[in-house]
Amino acid sequence: MLSPDEAARRTLDGLGRGPRLVPGLINRISAQFMGRLLPRRAAIRFIARSTKHVS
């Protein structure tokens, strides 16, 4: 998991490079998997469960 500072830095560095930026290799792989293989509602449920402990 990226630290908040690292995620913000990578996001700001990516401004203007495209319509969407996903920082971190694992996050990019997950985004591709969920975006191509799972229905949107299933992806949202998965993300909600996997990030429930993050606050």
PDB file of C-alpha atoms in Angstrom:
ATOM      1  CA  MET A   1       0.000   0.000   0.000  1.00  0.00           C
ATOM      2  CA  LEU A   2       1.320   3.448  -0.872  1.00  0.00           C
ATOM      3  CA  SER A   3       1.657   6.074   1.801  1.00  0.00           C
ATOM      4  CA  PRO A   4      -0.698   9.045   1.425  1.00  0.00           C
ATOM      5  CA  ASP A   5       2.250  11.294   0.539  1.00  0.00           C
ATOM      6  CA  GLU A   6       3.500   8.888  -2.145  1.00  0.00           C
ATOM      7  CA  ALA A   7       0.015   8.432  -3.620  1.00  0.00           C
ATOM      8  CA  ALA A   8      -0.483  12.204  -3.759  1.00  0.00           C
ATOM      9  CA  ARG A   9       2.941  12.771  -5.333  1.00  0.00           C
ATOM     10  CA  ARG A  10       2.371  10.147  -8.029  1.00  0.00           C
ATOM     11  CA  THR A  11      -1.108  11.468  -8.726  1.00  0.00           C
ATOM     12  CA  LEU A  12       0.091  15.056  -9.058  1.00  0.00           C
ATOM     13  CA  ASP A  13       2.988  13.925 -11.260  1.00  0.00           C
ATOM     14  CA  GLY A  14       0.470  12.218 -13.551  1.00  0.00           C
ATOM     15  CA  LEU A  15      -1.801  15.210 -14.089  1.00  0.00           C
ATOM     16  CA  GLY A  16      -2.317  15.861 -17.771  1.00  0.00           C
ATOM     17  CA  ARG A  17      -1.110  12.418 -18.879  1.00  0.00           C
ATOM     18  CA  GLY A  18      -4.529  10.953 -19.518  1.00  0.00           C
ATOM     19  CA  PRO A  19      -8.060  10.590 -18.297  1.00  0.00           C
ATOM     20  CA  ARG A  20      -7.125   8.276 -15.426  1.00  0.00           C
ATOM     21  CA  LEU A  21      -4.068   7.575 -13.299  1.00  0.00           C
ATOM     22  CA  VAL A  22      -3.707   4.565 -11.022  1.00  0.00           C
ATOM     23  CA  PRO A  23      -0.532   4.799  -8.918  1.00  0.00           C
ATOM     24  CA  GLY A  24       1.259   1.577  -7.980  1.00  0.00           C
ATOM     25  CA  LEU A  25       1.721  -1.654  -9.928  1.00  0.00           C
ATOM     26  CA  ILE A  26      -0.654  -3.761  -7.835  1.00  0.00           C
ATOM     27  CA  ASN A  27      -3.310  -1.047  -8.063  1.00  0.00           C
ATOM     28  CA  ARG A  28      -2.960  -0.909 -11.866  1.00  0.00           C
ATOM     29  CA  ILE A  29      -3.261  -4.684 -12.154  1.00  0.00           C
ATOM     30  CA  SER A  30      -6.317  -4.670  -9.894  1.00  0.00           C
ATOM     31  CA  ALA A  31      -7.922  -1.838 -11.847  1.00  0.00           C
ATOM     32  CA  GLN A  32      -7.427  -3.707 -15.130  1.00  0.00           C
ATOM     33  CA  PHE A  33      -8.807  -6.920 -13.671  1.00  0.00           C
ATOM     34  CA  MET A  34     -11.860  -5.300 -12.144  1.00  0.00           C
ATOM     35  CA  GLY A  35     -12.510  -3.054 -15.111  1.00  0.00           C
ATOM     36  CA  ARG A  36     -12.431  -5.870 -17.655  1.00  0.00           C
ATOM     37  CA  LEU A  37     -13.666  -8.951 -15.853  1.00  0.00           C
ATOM     38  CA  LEU A  38     -16.067  -7.864 -13.135  1.00  0.00           C
ATOM     39  CA  PRO A  39     -19.385  -6.087 -13.469  1.00  0.00           C
ATOM     40  CA  ARG A  40     -19.255  -2.582 -11.990  1.00  0.00           C
ATOM     41  CA  ARG A  41     -21.393  -3.461  -8.946  1.00  0.00           C
ATOM     42  CA  ALA A  42     -19.234  -6.476  -8.132  1.00  0.00           C
ATOM     43  CA  ALA A  43     -16.076  -4.361  -8.389  1.00  0.00           C
ATOM     44  CA  ILE A  44     -17.564  -1.739  -6.054  1.00  0.00           C
ATOM     45  CA  ARG A  45     -18.500  -4.411  -3.495  1.00  0.00           C
ATOM     46  CA  PHE A  46     -15.005  -5.907  -3.720  1.00  0.00           C
ATOM     47  CA  ILE A  47     -13.340  -2.527  -3.193  1.00  0.00           C
ATOM     48  CA  ALA A  48     -15.650  -1.699  -0.299  1.00  0.00           C
ATOM     49  CA  ARG A  49     -14.827  -4.972   1.471  1.00  0.00           C
ATOM     50  CA  SER A  50     -11.106  -4.735   0.857  1.00  0.00           C
ATOM     51  CA  THR A  51     -10.836  -1.135   2.099  1.00  0.00           C
ATOM     52  CA  LYS A  52     -13.239  -1.347   5.046  1.00  0.00           C
ATOM     53  CA  HIS A  53     -10.361  -1.263   7.532  1.00  0.00           C
ATOM     54  CA  VAL A  54      -8.722   1.804   5.919  1.00  0.00           C
ATOM     55  CA  SER A  55      -9.682   5.120   7.445  1.00  0.00           C
TER      56      SER A  55
END
